[in-house]
Amino acid sequence: MFLTFSGVSFAYRNAVTPILDDLSFSLPNGWTGVIGANGQGKTTLMRLAAGELTPVSGAIQLPGHALYCAQATEKPPALLSDFSQDWGADASRLRSILQIDDDWPWRFDSLSHGERKRLQLAVALWHRPYVLAIDEPTNHLDIEARSWVTQALEDYEGIGLLVSHDRSLLDALVGQCVVLEHGGAALRSGNYTEVHERIDQERLAAHRYRRNAKQELSRLTQEATRRRTEADRDQSKRSRRRIDPKDHDAKAKIGFAILTGKDGHAGRLSSQMKGRLARAQERLAETRVDRETRADIWIDGEHSARAILAELGPARLPLGGTRVLEVPYLTIGPKDRIAVVGPNGVGKTTLLNSLISCLRLECDRVLLVPQELSQVQAADEIRELKLLDSASRGLALSIVARLGSAPDRLLDGETPSPGELRKLMIARGVRSGPHLLVLDEPTNHMDLLATEALEEALAAYSGALLLVSHDPRFIERLTDVTWEIRRSTDGDSVLHIR
């Protein structure tokens, strides 16, 4: 059985150009990675494969029922009620692998985003569709939970499409990749690392070929100029107009040169160069080299004159049910760089929300990037972007572009991807000169280019930083104090400073 795309194109309403254009490929059983920068159409492709979107042209052949498992964890999965009442072998095994507690389906709203994601994946796998398209399955997950997800996905036997910025997961699962770029798609064999190594090699080879073609064109242009000058000089020598009418010897020499053809040698060489020059220009024109975008952003912030930006505790923060998070006395200073770490569900986001309510800063001096944005929040971001004056809007969109996404898509009226929304929030927020950045899993949904650019910008930022992340490299480079939240034996959570 295969999932087949035949000449498939798709454009969102009011979009100037299609986001996907003339895609043709067939996917067999097993996992296929769908890779590309934010805004290249990965989620659109997944929804087309699952039958949630209809192409504007072309056809998609599905071997059976298909299901799309979205990035967002805002809403409970559609089949959650059925899964919660199934205690058969398949459902029980998924609960065991993904470490899902029995009461989770009944208190979805109180779960952390990482717990919701595991429950969402369990329901999707339990349904056993012929085609399963999963979008960012390891967002919000700690290292241990990511290993559980990898194990659960390895057991899936249908046709799987996987979008993820988790290179380890892609390398462990996929045998081929659909690479999206400039609206088109290329199907390549191998896992993520293998495919990207080949792409990098091809890009380097193309750069070398183009450089050589430019050098050859330059050399031929110089040679053509030299020969043309020589031909013009010979043509001038052939002319008898400036010879003394009585100088019969000079006239005889010119006539002899014309008779033997010696006088036209430089001209013929010049004509031959025109052909070689035209071929060199064609080779250069045909050599396309995709530019590897260099993301570079600057957060125009400074540290606050206030001695304390936020103050909390000692306190017991409710986590849902009878569970609480115990925190000691906490403060955030104007230059503090704090990491908040701990497994899923221990109360990291709850802690951030409590600290935000205790801030002593003006709203425009704080940049908050939450784990997830609702559809209402996403619409607000786009509306705020359009309300900016032209200079401010241009600056924000230039930052979005440097982070690897197409700015025009944010103005086309379609719903941006979560990665694009994060880039937009950062682009709008850095303009205000924030004194404090509060970032809850900032690399979720971000492609690698944008992640590296954000890391560089945060390293140079001079204000206070409060960062929740499961990325050890991010934490090590950007923070110097750690607030670690651990579960105690009675099920509550406790914050330790180290």
CSV table of C-alpha atoms in Angstrom, one decimal:
chain,number,residue,atom,x,y,z
A,1,MET,CA,0.0,0.0,0.0
A,2,PHE,CA,1.2,3.5,-0.8
A,3,LEU,CA,0.1,7.1,-0.1
A,4,THR,CA,0.4,8.8,-3.5
A,5,PHE,CA,0.5,12.5,-4.3
A,6,SER,CA,0.0,13.2,-8.0
A,7,GLY,CA,0.6,16.8,-9.2
A,8,VAL,CA,-0.8,18.2,-5.9
A,9,SER,CA,-1.0,22.0,-5.4
A,10,PHE,CA,-2.5,23.9,-2.5
A,11,ALA,CA,-3.0,27.6,-1.8
A,12,TYR,CA,-4.7,29.2,1.1
A,13,ARG,CA,-7.5,31.7,0.4
A,14,ASN,CA,-6.2,35.2,-0.4
A,15,ALA,CA,-2.6,33.9,-0.8
A,16,VAL,CA,-0.7,35.3,-3.7
A,17,THR,CA,1.1,32.1,-4.5
A,18,PRO,CA,0.5,28.4,-3.6
A,19,ILE,CA,2.3,27.2,-0.5
A,20,LEU,CA,2.7,23.8,-2.2
A,21,ASP,CA,3.0,23.4,-6.0
A,22,ASP,CA,2.9,20.3,-8.2
A,23,LEU,CA,3.9,17.7,-5.6
A,24,SER,CA,4.3,14.1,-6.8
A,25,PHE,CA,5.6,11.2,-4.7
A,26,SER,CA,4.6,7.8,-3.2
A,27,LEU,CA,5.2,6.8,0.4
A,28,PRO,CA,5.3,3.2,1.5
A,29,ASN,CA,4.7,1.7,5.0
A,30,GLY,CA,7.1,3.0,7.7
A,31,TRP,CA,8.0,6.5,8.8
A,32,THR,CA,8.8,9.3,6.4
A,33,GLY,CA,10.2,12.5,7.7
A,34,VAL,CA,8.8,15.8,6.4
A,35,ILE,CA,11.5,18.5,6.8
A,36,GLY,CA,11.9,22.1,5.9
A,37,ALA,CA,12.1,25.6,7.5
A,38,ASN,CA,9.0,27.1,9.2
A,39,GLY,CA,6.5,28.3,6.7
A,40,GLN,CA,7.5,25.9,3.9
A,41,GLY,CA,4.2,24.0,4.2
A,42,LYS,CA,5.0,21.0,6.4
A,43,THR,CA,1.8,21.1,8.4
A,44,THR,CA,-0.2,21.8,5.2
A,45,LEU,CA,1.3,18.7,3.6
A,46,MET,CA,0.4,16.6,6.7
A,47,ARG,CA,-3.2,17.8,6.7
A,48,LEU,CA,-3.5,17.1,2.9
A,49,ALA,CA,-2.2,13.6,3.6
A,50,ALA,CA,-4.8,13.1,6.3
A,51,GLY,CA,-7.7,14.4,4.2
A,52,GLU,CA,-8.3,17.5,6.3
A,53,LEU,CA,-7.5,19.7,3.3
A,54,THR,CA,-8.4,19.3,-0.3
A,55,PRO,CA,-5.8,20.2,-3.0
A,56,VAL,CA,-6.7,22.9,-5.5
A,57,SER,CA,-5.3,20.7,-8.2
A,58,GLY,CA,-3.9,17.2,-8.5
A,59,ALA,CA,-5.0,14.1,-6.6
A,60,ILE,CA,-4.1,12.2,-3.4
A,61,GLN,CA,-4.6,8.4,-3.2
A,62,LEU,CA,-5.1,7.2,0.3
A,63,PRO,CA,-4.9,3.4,1.1
A,64,GLY,CA,-7.5,3.8,3.9
A,65,HIS,CA,-8.4,5.9,6.9
A,66,ALA,CA,-6.0,8.7,7.7
A,67,LEU,CA,-5.5,10.7,10.9
A,68,TYR,CA,-3.6,14.0,11.6
A,69,CYS,CA,-2.1,14.5,15.1
A,70,ALA,CA,-1.6,18.2,15.5
A,71,GLN,CA,1.1,20.2,17.2
A,72,ALA,CA,-1.3,22.1,19.4
A,73,THR,CA,-2.4,20.6,22.7
A,74,GLU,CA,-5.1,23.2,23.5
A,75,LYS,CA,-8.0,20.8,22.8
A,76,PRO,CA,-8.6,17.2,23.9
A,77,PRO,CA,-8.3,14.7,21.0
A,78,ALA,CA,-11.5,13.8,19.4
A,79,LEU,CA,-11.4,10.1,20.3
A,80,LEU,CA,-10.3,10.7,23.9
A,81,SER,CA,-13.6,9.5,25.4
A,82,ASP,CA,-13.4,6.2,23.5
A,83,PHE,CA,-9.8,5.6,24.5
A,84,SER,CA,-10.5,6.3,28.1
A,85,GLN,CA,-13.1,3.5,28.2
A,86,ASP,CA,-10.9,0.9,26.4
A,87,TRP,CA,-9.0,-1.4,28.7
A,88,GLY,CA,-8.0,-3.9,26.1
A,89,ALA,CA,-4.4,-5.0,25.3
A,90,ASP,CA,-3.6,-2.2,22.8
A,91,ALA,CA,-4.8,0.6,25.0
A,92,SER,CA,-3.2,-0.8,28.1
A,93,ARG,CA,0.1,-1.2,26.4
A,94,LEU,CA,0.1,2.4,25.1
A,95,ARG,CA,-0.8,3.6,28.7
A,96,SER,CA,2.2,1.7,30.0
A,97,ILE,CA,4.7,2.8,27.3
A,98,LEU,CA,3.7,6.5,27.5
A,99,GLN,CA,3.3,6.5,31.3
A,100,ILE,CA,-0.3,7.7,31.2
A,101,ASP,CA,-2.2,7.8,34.5
A,102,ASP,CA,-5.8,6.4,34.5
A,103,ASP,CA,-7.3,9.8,35.5
A,104,TRP,CA,-5.7,11.9,32.8
A,105,PRO,CA,-8.6,11.7,30.3
A,106,TRP,CA,-10.9,13.1,33.0
A,107,ARG,CA,-8.7,16.1,33.9
A,108,PHE,CA,-7.3,17.1,30.5
A,109,ASP,CA,-7.4,20.8,31.3
A,110,SER,CA,-5.2,20.4,34.4
A,111,LEU,CA,-2.5,18.4,32.6
A,112,SER,CA,0.8,20.0,31.6
A,113,HIS,CA,1.4,20.4,27.8
A,114,GLY,CA,3.8,17.5,27.9
A,115,GLU,CA,1.3,15.2,29.5
A,116,ARG,CA,-1.4,16.3,27.0
A,117,LYS,CA,1.0,15.5,24.2
A,118,ARG,CA,1.6,12.0,25.4
A,119,LEU,CA,-2.1,11.4,25.8
A,120,GLN,CA,-2.8,12.9,22.4
A,121,LEU,CA,-0.2,10.5,20.8
A,122,ALA,CA,-1.7,7.5,22.7
A,123,VAL,CA,-5.1,8.2,21.3
A,124,ALA,CA,-3.8,8.6,17.8
A,125,LEU,CA,-1.8,5.3,17.9
A,126,TRP,CA,-4.7,3.5,19.6
A,127,HIS,CA,-6.9,4.4,16.6
A,128,ARG,CA,-4.5,2.5,14.3
A,129,PRO,CA,-5.1,4.5,11.1
A,130,TYR,CA,-3.7,3.4,7.7
A,131,VAL,CA,-2.0,6.8,7.4
A,132,LEU,CA,-0.8,8.7,10.5
A,133,ALA,CA,0.6,12.2,10.2
A,134,ILE,CA,2.2,13.4,13.4
A,135,ASP,CA,3.3,17.0,13.9
A,136,GLU,CA,6.0,17.7,16.5
A,137,PRO,CA,5.4,14.8,18.9
A,138,THR,CA,8.2,15.7,21.3
A,139,ASN,CA,7.3,19.3,21.9
A,140,HIS,CA,7.1,20.0,25.7
A,141,LEU,CA,8.6,16.6,26.5
A,142,ASP,CA,11.6,15.9,28.8
A,143,ILE,CA,14.4,13.5,27.8
A,144,GLU,CA,12.8,10.5,29.4
A,145,ALA,CA,9.4,11.1,27.9
A,146,ARG,CA,11.0,11.5,24.5
A,147,SER,CA,12.4,8.0,24.8
A,148,TRP,CA,8.9,6.7,25.6
A,149,VAL,CA,7.5,8.4,22.5
A,150,THR,CA,10.2,6.9,20.3
A,151,GLN,CA,9.3,3.4,21.6
A,152,ALA,CA,5.6,3.9,21.0
A,153,LEU,CA,6.1,5.3,17.4
A,154,GLU,CA,8.5,2.4,16.5
A,155,ASP,CA,5.6,0.0,16.9
A,156,TYR,CA,3.3,1.7,14.4
A,157,GLU,CA,2.9,-0.4,11.2
A,158,GLY,CA,1.1,1.9,8.8
A,159,ILE,CA,2.3,4.7,6.6
A,160,GLY,CA,3.6,7.4,9.0
A,161,LEU,CA,4.5,11.0,8.2
A,162,LEU,CA,6.6,12.8,10.9
A,163,VAL,CA,7.3,16.5,11.3
A,164,SER,CA,9.9,17.1,14.0
A,165,HIS,CA,12.8,19.3,14.9
A,166,ASP,CA,14.0,16.5,17.1
A,167,ARG,CA,16.9,15.2,15.1
A,168,SER,CA,17.4,12.1,17.3
A,169,LEU,CA,13.8,11.1,16.8
A,170,LEU,CA,14.0,11.5,13.0
A,171,ASP,CA,17.2,9.5,12.8
A,172,ALA,CA,15.7,6.7,14.9
A,173,LEU,CA,12.5,6.3,13.0
A,174,VAL,CA,12.5,7.5,9.4
A,175,GLY,CA,14.0,5.8,6.3
A,176,GLN,CA,13.3,8.6,3.9
A,177,CYS,CA,12.4,12.3,3.9
A,178,VAL,CA,10.2,14.6,1.9
A,179,VAL,CA,12.2,17.9,1.7
A,180,LEU,CA,10.1,21.0,1.3
A,181,GLU,CA,11.6,24.1,-0.3
A,182,HIS,CA,10.3,27.0,-2.4
A,183,GLY,CA,6.8,25.3,-2.7
A,184,GLY,CA,8.2,22.1,-4.1
A,185,ALA,CA,9.1,18.7,-2.6
A,186,ALA,CA,11.9,16.2,-3.2
A,187,LEU,CA,11.7,12.7,-1.8
A,188,ARG,CA,15.2,11.5,-0.6
A,189,SER,CA,16.2,8.2,1.0
A,190,GLY,CA,17.8,8.1,4.4
A,191,ASN,CA,17.2,9.6,7.8
A,192,TYR,CA,17.5,13.2,8.7
A,193,THR,CA,21.2,13.3,9.2
A,194,GLU,CA,22.0,11.4,6.1
A,195,VAL,CA,19.7,13.5,4.0
A,196,HIS,CA,21.0,16.8,5.3
A,197,GLU,CA,24.6,15.7,4.8
A,198,ARG,CA,23.9,15.0,1.1
A,199,ILE,CA,22.0,18.3,0.8
A,200,ASP,CA,25.0,20.2,2.3
A,201,GLN,CA,27.4,18.3,0.0
A,202,GLU,CA,25.2,19.2,-3.0
A,203,ARG,CA,25.0,22.8,-2.0
A,204,LEU,CA,28.8,23.0,-1.6
A,205,ALA,CA,29.3,21.3,-5.0
A,206,ALA,CA,26.8,23.8,-6.6
A,207,HIS,CA,28.7,26.7,-5.0
A,208,ARG,CA,32.0,25.4,-6.4
A,209,TYR,CA,30.5,24.9,-9.9
A,210,ARG,CA,28.9,28.3,-9.9
A,211,ARG,CA,32.2,29.9,-8.7
A,212,ASN,CA,34.1,28.1,-11.4
A,213,ALA,CA,31.5,29.2,-14.0
A,214,LYS,CA,31.8,32.8,-12.9
A,215,GLN,CA,35.6,32.6,-13.1
A,216,GLU,CA,35.4,31.1,-16.6
A,217,LEU,CA,32.9,33.7,-17.7
A,218,SER,CA,35.2,36.5,-16.4
A,219,ARG,CA,38.2,35.0,-18.2
A,220,LEU,CA,36.4,34.6,-21.5
A,221,THR,CA,35.0,38.1,-21.2
A,222,GLN,CA,38.5,39.5,-20.9
A,223,GLU,CA,39.7,37.3,-23.7
A,224,ALA,CA,36.8,38.4,-25.9
A,225,THR,CA,37.6,42.1,-25.2
A,226,ARG,CA,41.3,41.5,-26.1
A,227,ARG,CA,40.4,39.8,-29.4
A,228,ARG,CA,37.8,42.3,-30.3
A,229,THR,CA,40.4,45.1,-29.8
A,230,GLU,CA,42.8,43.2,-31.9
A,231,ALA,CA,40.3,42.6,-34.6
A,232,ASP,CA,39.4,46.3,-34.6
A,233,ARG,CA,43.1,47.2,-34.9
A,234,ASP,CA,43.5,44.8,-37.9
A,235,GLN,CA,40.4,46.2,-39.5
A,236,SER,CA,41.9,49.7,-39.2
A,237,LYS,CA,45.1,48.4,-40.8
A,238,ARG,CA,43.2,47.1,-43.7
A,239,SER,CA,41.7,50.5,-44.5
A,240,ARG,CA,43.5,52.3,-47.5
A,241,ARG,CA,41.8,55.6,-46.7
A,242,ARG,CA,44.6,57.0,-44.7
A,243,ILE,CA,47.4,55.8,-47.0
A,244,ASP,CA,49.1,58.2,-49.3
A,245,PRO,CA,47.7,57.6,-52.8
A,246,LYS,CA,51.2,57.4,-54.1
A,247,ASP,CA,52.3,54.7,-51.5
A,248,HIS,CA,51.9,51.7,-53.8
A,249,ASP,CA,53.9,49.4,-51.6
A,250,ALA,CA,51.5,49.8,-48.6
A,251,LYS,CA,48.5,49.3,-50.8
A,252,ALA,CA,50.1,46.1,-52.2
A,253,LYS,CA,50.7,44.7,-48.7
A,254,ILE,CA,47.0,45.3,-47.7
A,255,GLY,CA,45.8,43.7,-50.9
A,256,PHE,CA,48.1,40.7,-50.3
A,257,ALA,CA,46.8,40.2,-46.8
A,258,ILE,CA,43.2,40.3,-48.0
A,259,LEU,CA,44.0,37.8,-50.7
A,260,THR,CA,45.7,35.3,-48.4
A,261,GLY,CA,43.1,35.8,-45.5
A,262,LYS,CA,45.8,36.7,-43.0
A,263,ASP,CA,44.0,40.0,-42.2
A,264,GLY,CA,40.8,38.2,-41.0
A,265,HIS,CA,42.4,35.9,-38.5
A,266,ALA,CA,41.8,38.1,-35.4
A,267,GLY,CA,38.3,38.8,-36.6
A,268,ARG,CA,37.5,35.1,-36.9
A,269,LEU,CA,39.0,34.5,-33.4
A,270,SER,CA,36.8,37.2,-32.0
A,271,SER,CA,33.7,35.6,-33.6
A,272,GLN,CA,34.6,32.2,-32.1
A,273,MET,CA,34.8,33.9,-28.7
A,274,LYS,CA,31.3,35.1,-29.0
A,275,GLY,CA,30.0,31.5,-29.1
A,276,ARG,CA,32.2,30.4,-26.2
A,277,LEU,CA,31.1,33.4,-24.2
A,278,ALA,CA,27.4,32.7,-24.9
A,279,ARG,CA,27.8,29.1,-23.7
A,280,ALA,CA,29.5,30.2,-20.5
A,281,GLN,CA,26.7,32.7,-19.8
A,282,GLU,CA,24.2,29.9,-20.3
A,283,ARG,CA,26.0,27.6,-17.9
A,284,LEU,CA,26.1,30.3,-15.2
A,285,ALA,CA,22.4,31.1,-15.6
A,286,GLU,CA,21.5,27.4,-15.3
A,287,THR,CA,23.5,27.0,-12.1
A,288,ARG,CA,21.1,27.7,-9.3
A,289,VAL,CA,22.5,27.8,-5.8
A,290,ASP,CA,20.0,28.1,-2.9
A,291,ARG,CA,21.3,30.5,-0.4
A,292,GLU,CA,21.7,29.2,3.1
A,293,THR,CA,20.0,31.9,5.2
A,294,ARG,CA,22.1,33.4,7.9
A,295,ALA,CA,19.8,34.3,10.7
A,296,ASP,CA,21.0,37.2,12.8
A,297,ILE,CA,18.8,39.1,15.3
A,298,TRP,CA,19.5,41.4,18.2
A,299,ILE,CA,17.4,41.9,21.3
A,300,ASP,CA,17.5,45.6,22.0
A,301,GLY,CA,17.1,45.3,25.8
A,302,GLU,CA,19.0,46.5,28.9
A,303,HIS,CA,18.9,45.6,32.5
A,304,SER,CA,16.4,47.4,34.7
A,305,ALA,CA,17.4,50.0,37.4
A,306,ARG,CA,15.1,48.1,39.8
A,307,ALA,CA,16.9,45.9,42.4
A,308,ILE,CA,14.1,43.3,42.2
A,309,LEU,CA,11.9,42.6,39.2
A,310,ALA,CA,9.7,39.9,40.8
A,311,GLU,CA,9.3,38.4,44.3
A,312,LEU,CA,7.5,35.2,45.3
A,313,GLY,CA,7.1,32.9,48.3
A,314,PRO,CA,7.5,31.0,50.4
A,315,ALA,CA,4.3,29.6,49.0
A,316,ARG,CA,2.4,26.4,48.1
A,317,LEU,CA,1.0,26.8,44.6
A,318,PRO,CA,-1.9,24.5,43.6
A,319,LEU,CA,-1.2,22.1,40.7
A,320,GLY,CA,-4.7,20.5,40.3
A,321,GLY,CA,-6.4,18.1,42.5
A,322,THR,CA,-4.6,18.0,45.9
A,323,ARG,CA,-1.1,18.4,44.5
A,324,VAL,CA,0.9,21.5,45.2
A,325,LEU,CA,4.2,23.1,44.3
A,326,GLU,CA,6.3,24.2,47.3
A,327,VAL,CA,8.5,27.1,46.6
A,328,PRO,CA,11.0,28.9,48.9
A,329,TYR,CA,11.5,32.7,48.8
A,330,LEU,CA,12.4,33.6,45.2
A,331,THR,CA,13.5,36.8,43.6
A,332,ILE,CA,14.5,37.9,40.1
A,333,GLY,CA,17.2,40.5,39.8
A,334,PRO,CA,17.9,42.8,36.9
A,335,LYS,CA,20.7,40.7,35.5
A,336,ASP,CA,19.6,37.2,36.7
A,337,ARG,CA,19.7,34.4,34.1
A,338,ILE,CA,17.6,31.6,35.6
A,339,ALA,CA,16.7,28.2,34.2
A,340,VAL,CA,13.6,26.4,35.4
A,341,VAL,CA,14.0,22.6,34.9
A,342,GLY,CA,12.1,19.5,35.9
A,343,PRO,CA,10.1,16.6,34.4
A,344,ASN,CA,6.7,17.2,32.7
A,345,GLY,CA,3.8,18.0,35.1
A,346,VAL,CA,5.8,19.2,38.1
A,347,GLY,CA,4.6,22.8,37.8
A,348,LYS,CA,7.1,24.8,35.8
A,349,THR,CA,4.5,26.7,33.9
A,350,THR,CA,2.5,27.2,37.1
A,351,LEU,CA,5.6,28.8,38.6
A,352,LEU,CA,6.1,31.1,35.7
A,353,ASN,CA,2.5,32.3,35.8
A,354,SER,CA,2.8,33.0,39.5
A,355,LEU,CA,6.0,35.0,39.0
A,356,ILE,CA,4.4,37.0,36.2
A,357,SER,CA,1.6,38.0,38.6
A,358,CYS,CA,4.2,39.4,41.0
A,359,LEU,CA,6.2,41.5,38.5
A,360,ARG,CA,7.2,45.0,39.3
A,361,LEU,CA,7.8,46.0,35.7
A,362,GLU,CA,5.7,47.8,33.2
A,363,CYS,CA,4.0,45.4,30.7
A,364,ASP,CA,6.0,46.7,27.7
A,365,ARG,CA,9.3,45.9,29.5
A,366,VAL,CA,8.5,42.2,29.7
A,367,LEU,CA,8.6,39.8,26.8
A,368,LEU,CA,6.6,36.6,27.5
A,369,VAL,CA,6.7,33.7,25.1
A,370,PRO,CA,4.3,31.0,26.4
A,371,GLN,CA,4.5,27.3,25.5
A,372,GLU,CA,1.4,27.5,23.3
A,373,LEU,CA,-0.8,30.1,21.8
A,374,SER,CA,-4.6,29.7,21.4
A,375,GLN,CA,-6.2,30.5,18.1
A,376,VAL,CA,-7.5,33.7,19.7
A,377,GLN,CA,-4.0,34.7,20.7
A,378,ALA,CA,-2.7,33.9,17.2
A,379,ALA,CA,-5.3,36.1,15.7
A,380,ASP,CA,-4.4,38.9,18.1
A,381,GLU,CA,-0.7,38.6,17.1
A,382,ILE,CA,-1.5,39.0,13.4
A,383,ARG,CA,-3.9,41.9,14.1
A,384,GLU,CA,-1.3,43.7,16.2
A,385,LEU,CA,1.3,43.2,13.4
A,386,LYS,CA,-1.0,44.8,10.9
A,387,LEU,CA,-1.7,47.8,13.2
A,388,LEU,CA,1.9,48.7,13.4
A,389,ASP,CA,3.2,51.7,11.4
A,390,SER,CA,5.0,50.8,8.3
A,391,ALA,CA,8.5,51.3,9.7
A,392,SER,CA,7.8,49.1,12.8
A,393,ARG,CA,6.0,46.5,10.8
A,394,GLY,CA,8.9,46.4,8.3
A,395,LEU,CA,11.4,45.9,11.2
A,396,ALA,CA,9.4,43.1,12.7
A,397,LEU,CA,9.0,41.3,9.4
A,398,SER,CA,12.7,41.7,8.7
A,399,ILE,CA,13.4,39.8,11.9
A,400,VAL,CA,10.9,37.1,10.9
A,401,ALA,CA,12.7,36.8,7.6
A,402,ARG,CA,16.1,36.5,9.3
A,403,LEU,CA,14.7,33.7,11.4
A,404,GLY,CA,14.0,31.8,8.2
A,405,SER,CA,10.3,32.3,7.5
A,406,ALA,CA,8.5,34.2,4.6
A,407,PRO,CA,7.1,37.5,6.0
A,408,ASP,CA,4.4,37.6,3.2
A,409,ARG,CA,2.7,34.6,4.7
A,410,LEU,CA,1.9,36.5,7.9
A,411,LEU,CA,0.0,39.1,5.9
A,412,ASP,CA,-1.8,36.7,3.5
A,413,GLY,CA,-4.6,36.1,5.9
A,414,GLU,CA,-3.9,32.4,6.5
A,415,THR,CA,-3.2,30.9,9.9
A,416,PRO,CA,0.6,31.0,10.6
A,417,SER,CA,2.3,27.9,11.9
A,418,PRO,CA,3.3,27.8,15.6
A,419,GLY,CA,6.9,28.3,14.7
A,420,GLU,CA,6.0,31.4,12.7
A,421,LEU,CA,3.9,32.7,15.5
A,422,ARG,CA,6.9,32.3,18.0
A,423,LYS,CA,9.1,34.2,15.6
A,424,LEU,CA,6.5,37.0,15.2
A,425,MET,CA,6.1,37.3,19.0
A,426,ILE,CA,9.9,37.6,19.4
A,427,ALA,CA,10.1,40.0,16.5
A,428,ARG,CA,7.5,42.3,18.0
A,429,GLY,CA,8.7,41.9,21.5
A,430,VAL,CA,12.4,42.8,20.9
A,431,ARG,CA,11.4,46.2,19.6
A,432,SER,CA,10.3,47.4,23.1
A,433,GLY,CA,13.7,47.1,24.8
A,434,PRO,CA,12.5,44.5,27.4
A,435,HIS,CA,14.1,44.3,30.8
A,436,LEU,CA,12.9,40.7,31.4
A,437,LEU,CA,12.5,37.8,29.0
A,438,VAL,CA,10.2,35.0,30.2
A,439,LEU,CA,10.5,32.1,27.8
A,440,ASP,CA,8.6,28.9,28.2
A,441,GLU,CA,10.1,26.2,25.9
A,442,PRO,CA,11.1,28.8,23.3
A,443,THR,CA,12.6,26.3,20.9
A,444,ASN,CA,9.3,24.3,20.6
A,445,HIS,CA,8.1,24.5,16.9
A,446,MET,CA,11.3,26.3,15.9
A,447,ASP,CA,13.5,25.1,13.1
A,448,LEU,CA,17.2,24.7,13.7
A,449,LEU,CA,18.2,27.9,11.9
A,450,ALA,CA,15.9,30.0,14.2
A,451,THR,CA,16.9,28.1,17.3
A,452,GLU,CA,20.6,28.9,16.7
A,453,ALA,CA,19.8,32.6,15.9
A,454,LEU,CA,17.7,32.9,19.1
A,455,GLU,CA,20.5,31.3,21.2
A,456,GLU,CA,23.0,33.8,19.8
A,457,ALA,CA,20.7,36.7,20.5
A,458,LEU,CA,19.9,35.6,24.1
A,459,ALA,CA,23.6,35.1,24.8
A,460,ALA,CA,24.2,38.8,24.0
A,461,TYR,CA,21.1,40.1,25.8
A,462,SER,CA,22.0,42.2,28.9
A,463,GLY,CA,18.7,42.0,30.8
A,464,ALA,CA,17.1,39.4,33.0
A,465,LEU,CA,16.2,36.0,31.6
A,466,LEU,CA,13.8,33.3,33.0
A,467,LEU,CA,13.9,30.2,30.8
A,468,VAL,CA,12.0,27.0,30.9
A,469,SER,CA,13.7,24.4,28.6
A,470,HIS,CA,14.5,20.7,28.2
A,471,ASP,CA,17.4,21.6,25.9
A,472,PRO,CA,20.7,21.1,28.0
A,473,ARG,CA,22.8,23.1,25.5
A,474,PHE,CA,20.4,26.0,25.6
A,475,ILE,CA,20.4,26.0,29.4
A,476,GLU,CA,24.1,25.6,29.9
A,477,ARG,CA,25.0,28.5,27.6
A,478,LEU,CA,22.3,31.0,28.6
A,479,THR,CA,21.8,30.6,32.3
A,480,ASP,CA,23.9,30.5,35.5
A,481,VAL,CA,21.2,29.7,38.2
A,482,THR,CA,18.9,26.7,38.1
A,483,TRP,CA,15.6,26.3,39.8
A,484,GLU,CA,14.9,22.6,39.7
A,485,ILE,CA,11.5,21.2,40.5
A,486,ARG,CA,11.3,17.6,41.7
A,487,ARG,CA,8.5,15.3,42.8
A,488,SER,CA,8.4,14.4,46.4
A,489,THR,CA,7.4,10.9,47.7
A,490,ASP,CA,3.8,12.2,48.5
A,491,GLY,CA,3.3,13.3,44.9
A,492,ASP,CA,3.7,17.0,45.5
A,493,SER,CA,6.5,19.1,43.8
A,494,VAL,CA,9.3,21.0,45.5
A,495,LEU,CA,11.6,23.7,44.0
A,496,HIS,CA,15.3,23.5,44.8
A,497,ILE,CA,17.8,26.3,43.9
A,498,ARG,CA,21.2,25.3,42.7
